[in-house]
mmCIF file of C-alpha atoms and ligand atoms in Angstrom:
data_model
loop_
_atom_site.group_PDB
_atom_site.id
_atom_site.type_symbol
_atom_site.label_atom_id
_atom_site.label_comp_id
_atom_site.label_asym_id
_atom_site.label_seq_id
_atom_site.Cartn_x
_atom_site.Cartn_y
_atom_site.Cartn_z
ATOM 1 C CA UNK A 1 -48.913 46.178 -35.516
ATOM 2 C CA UNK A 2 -46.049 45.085 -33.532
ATOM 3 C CA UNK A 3 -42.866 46.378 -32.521
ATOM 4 C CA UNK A 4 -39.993 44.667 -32.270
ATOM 5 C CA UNK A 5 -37.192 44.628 -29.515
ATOM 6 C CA UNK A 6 -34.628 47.024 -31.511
ATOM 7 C CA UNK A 7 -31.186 46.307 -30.333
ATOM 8 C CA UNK A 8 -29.723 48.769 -32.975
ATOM 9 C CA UNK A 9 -26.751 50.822 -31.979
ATOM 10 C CA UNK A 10 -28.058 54.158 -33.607
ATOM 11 C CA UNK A 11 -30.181 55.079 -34.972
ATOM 12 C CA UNK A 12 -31.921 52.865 -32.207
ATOM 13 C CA UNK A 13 -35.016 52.887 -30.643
ATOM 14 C CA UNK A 14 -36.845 55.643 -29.338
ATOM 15 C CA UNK A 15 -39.526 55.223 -26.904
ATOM 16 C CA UNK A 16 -42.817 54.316 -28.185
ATOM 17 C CA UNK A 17 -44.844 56.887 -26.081
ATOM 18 C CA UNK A 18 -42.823 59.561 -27.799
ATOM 19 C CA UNK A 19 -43.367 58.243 -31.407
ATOM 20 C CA UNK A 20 -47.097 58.621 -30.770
ATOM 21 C CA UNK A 21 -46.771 61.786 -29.730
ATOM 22 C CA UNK A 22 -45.234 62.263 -32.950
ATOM 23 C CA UNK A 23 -47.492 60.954 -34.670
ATOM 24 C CA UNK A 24 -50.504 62.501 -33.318
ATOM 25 C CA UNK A 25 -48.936 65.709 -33.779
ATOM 26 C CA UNK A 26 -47.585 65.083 -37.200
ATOM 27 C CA UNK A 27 -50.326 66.848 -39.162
ATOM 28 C CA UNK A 28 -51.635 69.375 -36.744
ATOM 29 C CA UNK A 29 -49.226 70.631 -34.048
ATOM 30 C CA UNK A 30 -50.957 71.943 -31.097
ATOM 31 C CA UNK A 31 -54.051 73.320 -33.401
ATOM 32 C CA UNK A 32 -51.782 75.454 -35.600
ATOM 33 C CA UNK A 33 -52.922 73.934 -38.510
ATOM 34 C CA UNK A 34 -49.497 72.468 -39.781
ATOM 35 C CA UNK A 35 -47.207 70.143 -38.846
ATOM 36 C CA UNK A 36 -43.858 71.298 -36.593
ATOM 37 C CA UNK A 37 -41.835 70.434 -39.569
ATOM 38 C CA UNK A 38 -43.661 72.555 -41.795
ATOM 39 C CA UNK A 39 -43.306 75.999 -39.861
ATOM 40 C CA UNK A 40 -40.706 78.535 -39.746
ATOM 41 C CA UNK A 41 -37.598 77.743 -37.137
ATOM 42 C CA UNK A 42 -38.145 81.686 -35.988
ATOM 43 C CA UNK A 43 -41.803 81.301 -35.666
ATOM 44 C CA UNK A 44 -43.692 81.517 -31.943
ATOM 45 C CA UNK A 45 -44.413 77.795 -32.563
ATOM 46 C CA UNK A 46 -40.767 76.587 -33.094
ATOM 47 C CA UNK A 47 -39.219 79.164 -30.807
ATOM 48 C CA UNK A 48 -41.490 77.479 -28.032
ATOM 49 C CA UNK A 49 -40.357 74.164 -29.005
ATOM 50 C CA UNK A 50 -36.636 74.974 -29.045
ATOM 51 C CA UNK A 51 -36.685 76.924 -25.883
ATOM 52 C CA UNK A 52 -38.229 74.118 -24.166
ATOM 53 C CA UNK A 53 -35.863 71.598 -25.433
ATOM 54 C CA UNK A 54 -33.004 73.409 -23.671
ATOM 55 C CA UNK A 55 -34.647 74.159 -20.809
ATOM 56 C CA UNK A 56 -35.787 70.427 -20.472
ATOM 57 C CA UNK A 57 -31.789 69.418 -21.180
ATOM 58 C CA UNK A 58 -30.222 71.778 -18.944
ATOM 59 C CA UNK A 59 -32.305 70.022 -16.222
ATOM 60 C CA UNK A 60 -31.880 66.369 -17.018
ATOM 61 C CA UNK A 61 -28.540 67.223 -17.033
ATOM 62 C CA UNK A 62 -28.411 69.609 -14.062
ATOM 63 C CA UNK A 63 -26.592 71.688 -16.738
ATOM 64 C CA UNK A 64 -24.975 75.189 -15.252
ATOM 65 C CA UNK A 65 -25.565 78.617 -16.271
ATOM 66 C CA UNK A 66 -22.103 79.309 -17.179
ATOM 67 C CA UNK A 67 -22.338 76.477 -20.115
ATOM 68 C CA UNK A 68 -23.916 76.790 -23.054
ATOM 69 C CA UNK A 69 -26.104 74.246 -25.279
ATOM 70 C CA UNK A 70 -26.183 74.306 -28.522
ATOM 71 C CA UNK A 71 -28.614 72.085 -30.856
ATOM 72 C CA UNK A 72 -26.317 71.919 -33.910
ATOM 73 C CA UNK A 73 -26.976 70.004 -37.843
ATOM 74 C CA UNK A 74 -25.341 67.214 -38.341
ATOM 75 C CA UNK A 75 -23.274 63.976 -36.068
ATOM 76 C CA UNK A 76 -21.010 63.366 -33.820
ATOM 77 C CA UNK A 77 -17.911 63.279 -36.271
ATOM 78 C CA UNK A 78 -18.781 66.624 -37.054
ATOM 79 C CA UNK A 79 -17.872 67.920 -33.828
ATOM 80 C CA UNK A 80 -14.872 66.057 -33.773
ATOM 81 C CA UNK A 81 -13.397 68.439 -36.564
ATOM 82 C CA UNK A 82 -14.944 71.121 -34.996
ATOM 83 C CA UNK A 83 -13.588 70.981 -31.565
ATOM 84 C CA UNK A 84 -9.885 71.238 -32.341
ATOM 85 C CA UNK A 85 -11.157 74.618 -34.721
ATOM 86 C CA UNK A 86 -12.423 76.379 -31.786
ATOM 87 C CA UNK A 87 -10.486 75.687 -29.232
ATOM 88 C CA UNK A 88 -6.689 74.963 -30.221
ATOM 89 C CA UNK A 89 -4.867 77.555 -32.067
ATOM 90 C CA UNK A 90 -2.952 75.948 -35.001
ATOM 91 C CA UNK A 91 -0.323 73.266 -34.872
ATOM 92 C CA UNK A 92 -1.275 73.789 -31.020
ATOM 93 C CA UNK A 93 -1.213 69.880 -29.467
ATOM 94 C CA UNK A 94 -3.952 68.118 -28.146
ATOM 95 C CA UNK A 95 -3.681 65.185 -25.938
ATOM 96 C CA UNK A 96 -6.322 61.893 -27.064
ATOM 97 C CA UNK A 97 -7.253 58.954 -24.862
ATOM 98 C CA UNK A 98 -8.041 56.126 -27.273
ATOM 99 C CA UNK A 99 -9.921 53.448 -26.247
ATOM 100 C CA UNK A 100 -11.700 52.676 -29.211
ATOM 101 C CA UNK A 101 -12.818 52.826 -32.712
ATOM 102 C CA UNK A 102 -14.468 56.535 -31.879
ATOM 103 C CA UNK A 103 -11.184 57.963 -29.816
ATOM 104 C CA UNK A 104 -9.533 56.735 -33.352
ATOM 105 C CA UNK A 105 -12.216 58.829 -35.701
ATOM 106 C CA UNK A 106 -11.648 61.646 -33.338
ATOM 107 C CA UNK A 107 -8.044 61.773 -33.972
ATOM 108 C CA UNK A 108 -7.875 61.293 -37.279
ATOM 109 C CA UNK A 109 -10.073 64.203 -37.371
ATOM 110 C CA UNK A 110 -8.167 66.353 -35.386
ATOM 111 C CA UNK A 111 -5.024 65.785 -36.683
ATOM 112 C CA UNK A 112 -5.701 68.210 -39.777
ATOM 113 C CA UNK A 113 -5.897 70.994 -37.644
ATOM 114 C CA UNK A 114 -3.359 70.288 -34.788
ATOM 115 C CA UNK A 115 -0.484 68.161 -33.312
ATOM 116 C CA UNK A 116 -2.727 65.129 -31.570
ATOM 117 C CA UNK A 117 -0.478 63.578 -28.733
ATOM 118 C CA UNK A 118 -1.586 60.047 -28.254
ATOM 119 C CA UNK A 119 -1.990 60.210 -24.574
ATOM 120 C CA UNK A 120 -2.857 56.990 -24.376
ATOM 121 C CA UNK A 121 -4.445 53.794 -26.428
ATOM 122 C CA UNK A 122 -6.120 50.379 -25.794
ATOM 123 C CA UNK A 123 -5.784 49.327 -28.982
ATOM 124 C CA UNK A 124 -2.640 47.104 -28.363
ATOM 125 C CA UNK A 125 -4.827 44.747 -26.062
ATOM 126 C CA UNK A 126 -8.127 45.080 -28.815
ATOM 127 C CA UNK A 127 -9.690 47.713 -27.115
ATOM 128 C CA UNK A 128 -10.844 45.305 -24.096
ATOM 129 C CA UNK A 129 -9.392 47.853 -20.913
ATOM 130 C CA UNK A 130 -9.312 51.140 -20.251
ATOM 131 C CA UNK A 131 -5.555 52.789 -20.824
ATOM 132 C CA UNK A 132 -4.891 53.411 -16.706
ATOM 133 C CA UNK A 133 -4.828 57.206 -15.960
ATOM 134 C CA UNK A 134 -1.722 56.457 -14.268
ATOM 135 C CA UNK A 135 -0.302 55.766 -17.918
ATOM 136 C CA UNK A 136 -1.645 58.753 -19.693
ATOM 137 C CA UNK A 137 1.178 60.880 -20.843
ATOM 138 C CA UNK A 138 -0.353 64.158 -21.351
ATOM 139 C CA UNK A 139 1.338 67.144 -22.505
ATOM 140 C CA UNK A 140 1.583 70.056 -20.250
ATOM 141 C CA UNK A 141 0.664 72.919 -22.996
ATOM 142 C CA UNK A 142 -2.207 70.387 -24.747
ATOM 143 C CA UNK A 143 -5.456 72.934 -25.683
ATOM 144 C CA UNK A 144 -7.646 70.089 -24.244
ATOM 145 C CA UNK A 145 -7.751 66.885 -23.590
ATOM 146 C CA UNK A 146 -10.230 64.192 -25.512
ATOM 147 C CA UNK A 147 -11.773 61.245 -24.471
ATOM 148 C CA UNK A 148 -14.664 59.004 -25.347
ATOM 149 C CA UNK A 149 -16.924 58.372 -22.886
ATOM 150 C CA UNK A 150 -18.483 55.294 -24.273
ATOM 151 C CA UNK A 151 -17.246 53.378 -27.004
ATOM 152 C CA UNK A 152 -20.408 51.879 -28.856
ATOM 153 C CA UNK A 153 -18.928 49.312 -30.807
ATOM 154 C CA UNK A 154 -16.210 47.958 -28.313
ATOM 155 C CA UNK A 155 -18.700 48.374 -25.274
ATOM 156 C CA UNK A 156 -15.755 49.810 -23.358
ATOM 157 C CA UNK A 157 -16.864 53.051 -20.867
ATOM 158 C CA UNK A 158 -15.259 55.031 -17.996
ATOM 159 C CA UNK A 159 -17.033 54.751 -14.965
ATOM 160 C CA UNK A 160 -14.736 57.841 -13.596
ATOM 161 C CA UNK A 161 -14.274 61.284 -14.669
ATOM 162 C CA UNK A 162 -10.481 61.134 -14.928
ATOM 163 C CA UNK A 163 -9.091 64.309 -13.640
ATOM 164 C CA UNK A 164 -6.711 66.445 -16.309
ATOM 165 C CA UNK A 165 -5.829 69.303 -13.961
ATOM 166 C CA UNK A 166 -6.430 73.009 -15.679
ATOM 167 C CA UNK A 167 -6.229 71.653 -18.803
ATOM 168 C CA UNK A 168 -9.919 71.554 -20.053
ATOM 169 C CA UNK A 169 -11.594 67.719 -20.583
ATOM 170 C CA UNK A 170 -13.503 67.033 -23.880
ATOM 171 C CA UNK A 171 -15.797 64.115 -24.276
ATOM 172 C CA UNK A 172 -17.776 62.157 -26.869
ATOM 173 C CA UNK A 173 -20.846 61.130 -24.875
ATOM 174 C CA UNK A 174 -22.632 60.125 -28.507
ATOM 175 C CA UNK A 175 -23.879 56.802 -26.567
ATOM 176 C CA UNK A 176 -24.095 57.644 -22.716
ATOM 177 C CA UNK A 177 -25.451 60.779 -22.537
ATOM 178 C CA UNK A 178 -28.304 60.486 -20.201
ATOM 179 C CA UNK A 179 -27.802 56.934 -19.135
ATOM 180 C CA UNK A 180 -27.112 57.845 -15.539
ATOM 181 C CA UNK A 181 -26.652 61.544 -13.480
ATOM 182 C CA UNK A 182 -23.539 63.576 -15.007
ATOM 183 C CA UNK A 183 -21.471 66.112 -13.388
ATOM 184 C CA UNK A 184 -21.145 68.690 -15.944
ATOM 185 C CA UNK A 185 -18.739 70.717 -13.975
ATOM 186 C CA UNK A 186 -15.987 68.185 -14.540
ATOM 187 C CA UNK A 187 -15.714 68.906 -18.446
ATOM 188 C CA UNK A 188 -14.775 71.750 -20.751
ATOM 189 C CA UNK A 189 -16.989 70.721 -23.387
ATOM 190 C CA UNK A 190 -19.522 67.935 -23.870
ATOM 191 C CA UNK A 191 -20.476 66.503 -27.346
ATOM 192 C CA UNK A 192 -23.136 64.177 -28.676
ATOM 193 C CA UNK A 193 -24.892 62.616 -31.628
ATOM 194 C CA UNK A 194 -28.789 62.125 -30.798
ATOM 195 C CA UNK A 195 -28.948 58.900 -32.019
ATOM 196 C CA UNK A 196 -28.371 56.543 -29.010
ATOM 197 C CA UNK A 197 -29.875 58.342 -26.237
ATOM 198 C CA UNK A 198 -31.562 62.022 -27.014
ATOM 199 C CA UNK A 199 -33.445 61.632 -30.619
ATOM 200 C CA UNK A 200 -33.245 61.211 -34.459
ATOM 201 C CA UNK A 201 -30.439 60.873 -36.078
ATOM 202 C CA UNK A 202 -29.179 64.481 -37.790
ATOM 203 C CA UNK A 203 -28.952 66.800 -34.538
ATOM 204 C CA UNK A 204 -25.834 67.143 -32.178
ATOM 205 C CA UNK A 205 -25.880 68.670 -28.614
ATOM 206 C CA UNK A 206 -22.955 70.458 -27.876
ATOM 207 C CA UNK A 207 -22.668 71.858 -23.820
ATOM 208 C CA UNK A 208 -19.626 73.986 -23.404
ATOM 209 C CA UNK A 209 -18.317 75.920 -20.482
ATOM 210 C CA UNK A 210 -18.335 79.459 -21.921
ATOM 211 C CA UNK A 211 -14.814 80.777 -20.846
ATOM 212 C CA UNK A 212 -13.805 78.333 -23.585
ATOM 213 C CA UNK A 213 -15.862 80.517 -26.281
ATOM 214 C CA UNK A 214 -13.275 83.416 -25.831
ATOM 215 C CA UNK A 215 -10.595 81.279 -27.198
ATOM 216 C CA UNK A 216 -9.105 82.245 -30.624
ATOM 217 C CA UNK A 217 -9.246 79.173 -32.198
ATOM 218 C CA UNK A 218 -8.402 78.874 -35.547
ATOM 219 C CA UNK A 219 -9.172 80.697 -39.259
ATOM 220 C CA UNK A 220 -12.910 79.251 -40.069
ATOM 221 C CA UNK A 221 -15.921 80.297 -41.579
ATOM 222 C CA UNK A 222 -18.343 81.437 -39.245
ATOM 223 C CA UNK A 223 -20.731 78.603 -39.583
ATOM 224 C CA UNK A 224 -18.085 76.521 -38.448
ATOM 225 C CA UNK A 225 -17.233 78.683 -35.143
ATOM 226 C CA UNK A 226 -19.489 77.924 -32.085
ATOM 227 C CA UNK A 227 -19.321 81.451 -30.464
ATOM 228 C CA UNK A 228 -21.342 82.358 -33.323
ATOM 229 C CA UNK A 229 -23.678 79.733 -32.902
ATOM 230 C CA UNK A 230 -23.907 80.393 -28.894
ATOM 231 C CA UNK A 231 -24.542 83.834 -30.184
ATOM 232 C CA UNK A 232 -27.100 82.679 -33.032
ATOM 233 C CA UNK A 233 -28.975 80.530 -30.456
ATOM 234 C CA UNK A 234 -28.071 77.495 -32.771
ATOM 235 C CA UNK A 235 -30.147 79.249 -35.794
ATOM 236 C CA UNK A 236 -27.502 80.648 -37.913
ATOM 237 C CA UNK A 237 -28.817 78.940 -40.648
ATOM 238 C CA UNK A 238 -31.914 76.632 -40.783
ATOM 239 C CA UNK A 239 -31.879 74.036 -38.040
ATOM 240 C CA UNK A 240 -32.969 70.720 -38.072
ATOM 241 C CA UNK A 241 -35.950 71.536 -36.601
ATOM 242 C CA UNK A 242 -37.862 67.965 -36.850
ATOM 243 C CA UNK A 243 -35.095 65.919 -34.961
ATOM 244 C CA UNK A 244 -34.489 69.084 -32.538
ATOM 245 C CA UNK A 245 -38.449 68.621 -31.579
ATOM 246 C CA UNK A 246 -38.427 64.669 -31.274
ATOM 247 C CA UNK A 247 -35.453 65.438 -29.134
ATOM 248 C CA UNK A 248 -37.389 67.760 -27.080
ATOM 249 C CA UNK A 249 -40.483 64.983 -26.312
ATOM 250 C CA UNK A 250 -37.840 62.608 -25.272
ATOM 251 C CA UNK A 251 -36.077 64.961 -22.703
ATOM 252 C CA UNK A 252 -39.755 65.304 -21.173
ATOM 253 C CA UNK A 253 -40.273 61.384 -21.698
ATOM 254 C CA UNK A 254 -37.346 61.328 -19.463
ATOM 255 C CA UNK A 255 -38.155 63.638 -17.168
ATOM 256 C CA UNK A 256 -41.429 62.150 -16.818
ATOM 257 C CA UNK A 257 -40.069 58.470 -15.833
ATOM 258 C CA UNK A 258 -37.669 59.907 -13.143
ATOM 259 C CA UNK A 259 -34.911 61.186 -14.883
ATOM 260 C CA UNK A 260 -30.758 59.973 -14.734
ATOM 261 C CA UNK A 261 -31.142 58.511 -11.829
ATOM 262 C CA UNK A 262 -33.818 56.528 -12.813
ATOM 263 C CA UNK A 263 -32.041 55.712 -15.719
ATOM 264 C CA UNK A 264 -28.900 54.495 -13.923
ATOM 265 C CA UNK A 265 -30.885 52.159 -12.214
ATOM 266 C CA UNK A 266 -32.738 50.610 -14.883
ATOM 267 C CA UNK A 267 -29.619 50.344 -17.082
ATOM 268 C CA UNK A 268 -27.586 49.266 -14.661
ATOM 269 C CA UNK A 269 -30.142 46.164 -14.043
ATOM 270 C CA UNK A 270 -30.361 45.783 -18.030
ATOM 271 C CA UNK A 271 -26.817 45.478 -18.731
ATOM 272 C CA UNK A 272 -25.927 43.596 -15.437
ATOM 273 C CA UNK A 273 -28.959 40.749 -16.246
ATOM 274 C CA UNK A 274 -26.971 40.678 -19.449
ATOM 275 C CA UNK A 275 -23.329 40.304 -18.654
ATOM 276 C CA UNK A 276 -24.373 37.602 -15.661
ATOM 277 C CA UNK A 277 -25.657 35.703 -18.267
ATOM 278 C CA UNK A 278 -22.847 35.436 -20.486
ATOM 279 C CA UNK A 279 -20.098 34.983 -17.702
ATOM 280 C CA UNK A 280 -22.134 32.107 -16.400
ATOM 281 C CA UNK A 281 -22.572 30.440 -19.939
ATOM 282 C CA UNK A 282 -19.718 28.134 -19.373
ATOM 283 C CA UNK A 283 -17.756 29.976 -22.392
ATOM 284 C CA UNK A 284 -21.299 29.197 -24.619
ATOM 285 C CA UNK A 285 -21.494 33.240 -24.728
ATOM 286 C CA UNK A 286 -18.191 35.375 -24.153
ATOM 287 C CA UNK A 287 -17.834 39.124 -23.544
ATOM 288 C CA UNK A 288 -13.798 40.020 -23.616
ATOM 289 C CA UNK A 289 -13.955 43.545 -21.955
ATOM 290 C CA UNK A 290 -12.801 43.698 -18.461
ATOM 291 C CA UNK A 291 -14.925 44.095 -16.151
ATOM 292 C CA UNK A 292 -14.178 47.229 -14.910
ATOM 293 C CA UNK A 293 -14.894 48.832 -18.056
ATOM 294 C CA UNK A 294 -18.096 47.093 -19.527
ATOM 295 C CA UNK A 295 -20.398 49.800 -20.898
ATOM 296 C CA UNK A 296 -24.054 49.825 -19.698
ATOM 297 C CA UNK A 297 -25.484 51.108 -23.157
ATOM 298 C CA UNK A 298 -23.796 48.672 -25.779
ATOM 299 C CA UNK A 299 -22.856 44.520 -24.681
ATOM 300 C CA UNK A 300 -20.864 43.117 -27.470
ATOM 301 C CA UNK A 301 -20.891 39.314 -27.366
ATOM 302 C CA UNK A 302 -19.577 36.261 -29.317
ATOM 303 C CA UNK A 303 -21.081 32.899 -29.646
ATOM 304 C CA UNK A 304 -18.511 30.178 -29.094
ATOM 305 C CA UNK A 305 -18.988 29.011 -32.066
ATOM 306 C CA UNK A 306 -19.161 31.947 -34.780
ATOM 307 C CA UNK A 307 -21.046 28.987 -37.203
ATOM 308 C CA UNK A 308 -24.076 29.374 -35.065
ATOM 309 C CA UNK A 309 -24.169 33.598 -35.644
ATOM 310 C CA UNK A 310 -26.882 33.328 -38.861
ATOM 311 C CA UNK A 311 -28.853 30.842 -36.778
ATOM 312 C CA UNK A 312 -28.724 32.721 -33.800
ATOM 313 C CA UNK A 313 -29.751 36.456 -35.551
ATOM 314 C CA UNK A 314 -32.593 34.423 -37.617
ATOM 315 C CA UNK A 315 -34.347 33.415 -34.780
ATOM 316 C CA UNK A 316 -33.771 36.219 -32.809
ATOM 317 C CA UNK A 317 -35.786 37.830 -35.088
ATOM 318 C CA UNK A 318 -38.281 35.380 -34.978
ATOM 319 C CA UNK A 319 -38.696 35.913 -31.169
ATOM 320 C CA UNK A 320 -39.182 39.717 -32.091
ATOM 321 C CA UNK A 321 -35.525 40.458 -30.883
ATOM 322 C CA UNK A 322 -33.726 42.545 -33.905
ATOM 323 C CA UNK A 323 -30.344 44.513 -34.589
ATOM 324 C CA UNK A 324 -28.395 41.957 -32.779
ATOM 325 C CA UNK A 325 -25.564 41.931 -35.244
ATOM 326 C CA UNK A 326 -22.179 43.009 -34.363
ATOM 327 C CA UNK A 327 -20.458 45.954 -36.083
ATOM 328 C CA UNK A 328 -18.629 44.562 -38.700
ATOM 329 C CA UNK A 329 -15.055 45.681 -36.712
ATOM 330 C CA UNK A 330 -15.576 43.154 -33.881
ATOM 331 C CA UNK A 331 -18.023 40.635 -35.533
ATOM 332 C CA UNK A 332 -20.167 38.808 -33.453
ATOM 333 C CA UNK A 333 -23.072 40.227 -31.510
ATOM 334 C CA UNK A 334 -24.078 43.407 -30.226
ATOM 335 C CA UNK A 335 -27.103 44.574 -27.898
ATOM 336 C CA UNK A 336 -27.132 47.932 -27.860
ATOM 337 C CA UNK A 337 -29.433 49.057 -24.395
ATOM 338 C CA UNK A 338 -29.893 52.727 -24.310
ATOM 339 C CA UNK A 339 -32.386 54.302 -21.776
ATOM 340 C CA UNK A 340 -35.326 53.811 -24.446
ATOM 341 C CA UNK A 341 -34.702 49.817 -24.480
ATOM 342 C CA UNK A 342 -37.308 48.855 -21.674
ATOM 343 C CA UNK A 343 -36.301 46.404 -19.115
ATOM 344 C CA UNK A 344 -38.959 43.689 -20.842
ATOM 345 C CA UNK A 345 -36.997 43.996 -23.952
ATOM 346 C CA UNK A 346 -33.579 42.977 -22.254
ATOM 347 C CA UNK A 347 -35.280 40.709 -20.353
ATOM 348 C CA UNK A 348 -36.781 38.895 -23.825
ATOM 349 C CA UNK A 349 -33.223 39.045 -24.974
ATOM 350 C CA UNK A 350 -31.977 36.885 -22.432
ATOM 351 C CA UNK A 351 -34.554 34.394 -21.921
ATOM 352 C CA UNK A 352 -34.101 33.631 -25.746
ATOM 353 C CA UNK A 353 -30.492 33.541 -25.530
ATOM 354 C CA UNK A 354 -30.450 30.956 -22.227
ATOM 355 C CA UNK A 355 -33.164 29.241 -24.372
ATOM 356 C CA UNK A 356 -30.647 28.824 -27.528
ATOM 357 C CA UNK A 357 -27.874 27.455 -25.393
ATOM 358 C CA UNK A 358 -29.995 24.882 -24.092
ATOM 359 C CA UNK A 359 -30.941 24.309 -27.647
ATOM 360 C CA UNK A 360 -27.379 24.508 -29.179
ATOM 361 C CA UNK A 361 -24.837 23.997 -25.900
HETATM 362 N N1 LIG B 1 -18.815 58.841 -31.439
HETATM 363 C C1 LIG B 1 -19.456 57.752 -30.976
HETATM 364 C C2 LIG B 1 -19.188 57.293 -29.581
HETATM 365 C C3 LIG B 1 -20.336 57.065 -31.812
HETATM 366 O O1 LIG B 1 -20.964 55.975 -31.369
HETATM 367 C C4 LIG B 1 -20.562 57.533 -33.126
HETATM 368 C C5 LIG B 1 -21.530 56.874 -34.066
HETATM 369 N N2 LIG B 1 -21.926 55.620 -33.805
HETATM 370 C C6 LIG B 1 -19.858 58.659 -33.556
HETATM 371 C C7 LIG B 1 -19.006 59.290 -32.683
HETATM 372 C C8 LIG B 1 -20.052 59.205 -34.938
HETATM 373 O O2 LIG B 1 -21.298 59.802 -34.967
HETATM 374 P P1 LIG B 1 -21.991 60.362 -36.283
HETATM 375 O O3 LIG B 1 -22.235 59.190 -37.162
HETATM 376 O O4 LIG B 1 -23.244 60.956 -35.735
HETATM 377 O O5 LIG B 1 -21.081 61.357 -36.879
#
């Protein structure tokens, strides 16, 4: 067997230490005689699994008391709609930062449930800056205000917490969660997909500071209202306990191999071998984002000539180097280099692309 170098933007690759784990586990978990995924969430065995998870999370993430982390069904997008139900009362505005096709998905979202103020947007220049906090035009009375950490498919990301006064910050970290140390304090609520940088695909984490949970919100079902699922310990109905334990071995893989910090440094050296390469290609390979705001997990890229793209992703493949495509908004190419991509893997990934320039320049 061999395992590719899985560029994918998420799903994406999870670390192979973990997926052993997995499997070796997959039948009989800890001598219980079934697997994890075949036992009762409210069972001793889950329980233990689920407790750990959090506890594991909350310190990766140096995560306060006075925040709470939920491990909900379902994605990021999910959340999105979510958010403005819990903590804007209706037709109550909510200020958005845009700087990307996720800050768009949010809004859109939102915008069923209150007034969204466009704050600010990048898309006038093609997403390739960051809209200048001095330019935001927040509202006063906004119930929050929304941002998205990393944009996956634009590869734009703030490298500062921008400040919004009292008025509570809410952020999509779907594809930088964990990718370097994270202060907490400076957000209301915190929001992810697993599938970048925690897990499987089908779980959320959710970390919000709890004064927020005494807001009134707006009419919905209680499976749709996060006090109750604070409340419920995330098991108001089943949860998805398979992806919620995978989680859990990669919060102690990461624990184990140093933690954010860690992290930081390796990605910093992944994406930085990366984007030297391409701004030294004499225009062969071109990244548009300023520089400023170049994201660490995702490095979209274009070939100067887009004829050469098939070419290029066929024997990329060949070399073992897969998922380089680009999302089909921006074209192209797209390495995706979350905290499970090891250093080798990046370092393949540029050694075959200095090796088709030569080849094709
Ligand atoms: N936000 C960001 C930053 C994302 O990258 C994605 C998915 N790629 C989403 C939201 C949507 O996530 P999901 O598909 O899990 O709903």
């Amino acid at each position: 067997m061999t395992r590719a170098f899985n560029f994918s933007a998420g799903p994406a690759t999870l670390p192979e230490s973990v997926l052993r784990q997995a499997q070796a586990e997959m039948l009989d978990w800890h001598g219980s005689g079934a697997s994890i995924v075949e036992m009762s969430h409210r069972g001793a065995e889950f329980m233990s699994v689920a407790a750990e998870a959090e506890a594991d999370l909350r310190r990766l993430l140096d995560i306060p008391d006075d925040y709470a982390v939920l491990f909900l069904s379902g994605g990021a997008t999910t959340q999105q709609a979510l958010i403005p139900l819990n903590f804007a009362s209706p037709g109550q505005r909510a200020d958005y930062v845009v700087s990307g096709h996720w800050g768009k998905t949010a809004v859109k979202q939102a915008g069923v449930y209150v007034d969204v103020n466009i704050a600010a947007s990048s898309e006038p220049d093609g997403y390739r800056t960051l809209p200048p906090r001095a330019d935001w035009q927040l509202s006063p009375d906004a119930a929050y205000v929304h941002i998205t950490a990393n944009e996956t498919i634009h590869g734009v990301e703030f490298r500062d917490v921008p400040d919004t006064g009292d008025v509570p910050l809410v952020a999509d970290f779907s594809s930088s969660i964990a990718s370097e140390p994270l202060d907490v304090r400076r957000y209301g609520v915190i929001y992810a997909g697993a599938q970048k940088n925690l897990g499987p695909v089908g779980v959320s984490v959710v970390i919000i500071r709890r004064d927020l949970l005494e807001r009134v919100g707006q009419p919905r079902a209680e499976i749709l209202d996060y006090r109750a699922h604070v409340k419920g310990e995330s098991m108001l109905n089943t949860p998805p306990t398979w992806n919620w334990y995978l989680a859990g071995l990669v919060f102690k893989w990461m624990l184990a191999e140093g933690g954010v910090s860690e992290f930081a440094r390796r990605n910093g050296r992944k994406s930085g071998l990366l984007y030297d390469l391409i701004d030294r290609s004499g225009g062969f390979y071109r990244n548009d984002v300023a520089v400023a705001a170049r994201s660490r997990m995702n490095v979209p890229f274009f070939l100067h000539d887009d004829a050469l793209d098939a070419l290029f992703l066929a024997q990329a493949r060949e070399a073992g180097l897969i998922s380089l495509k680009g999302h089909r908004v921006l074209g192209g190419m797209r390495a995706s280099i979350y905290n499970a991509m090891p250093e080798a893997g990046v370092q393949a990934l540029a050694a075959f692309m200095v090796d088709f320039q030569q080849r094709h320049g």
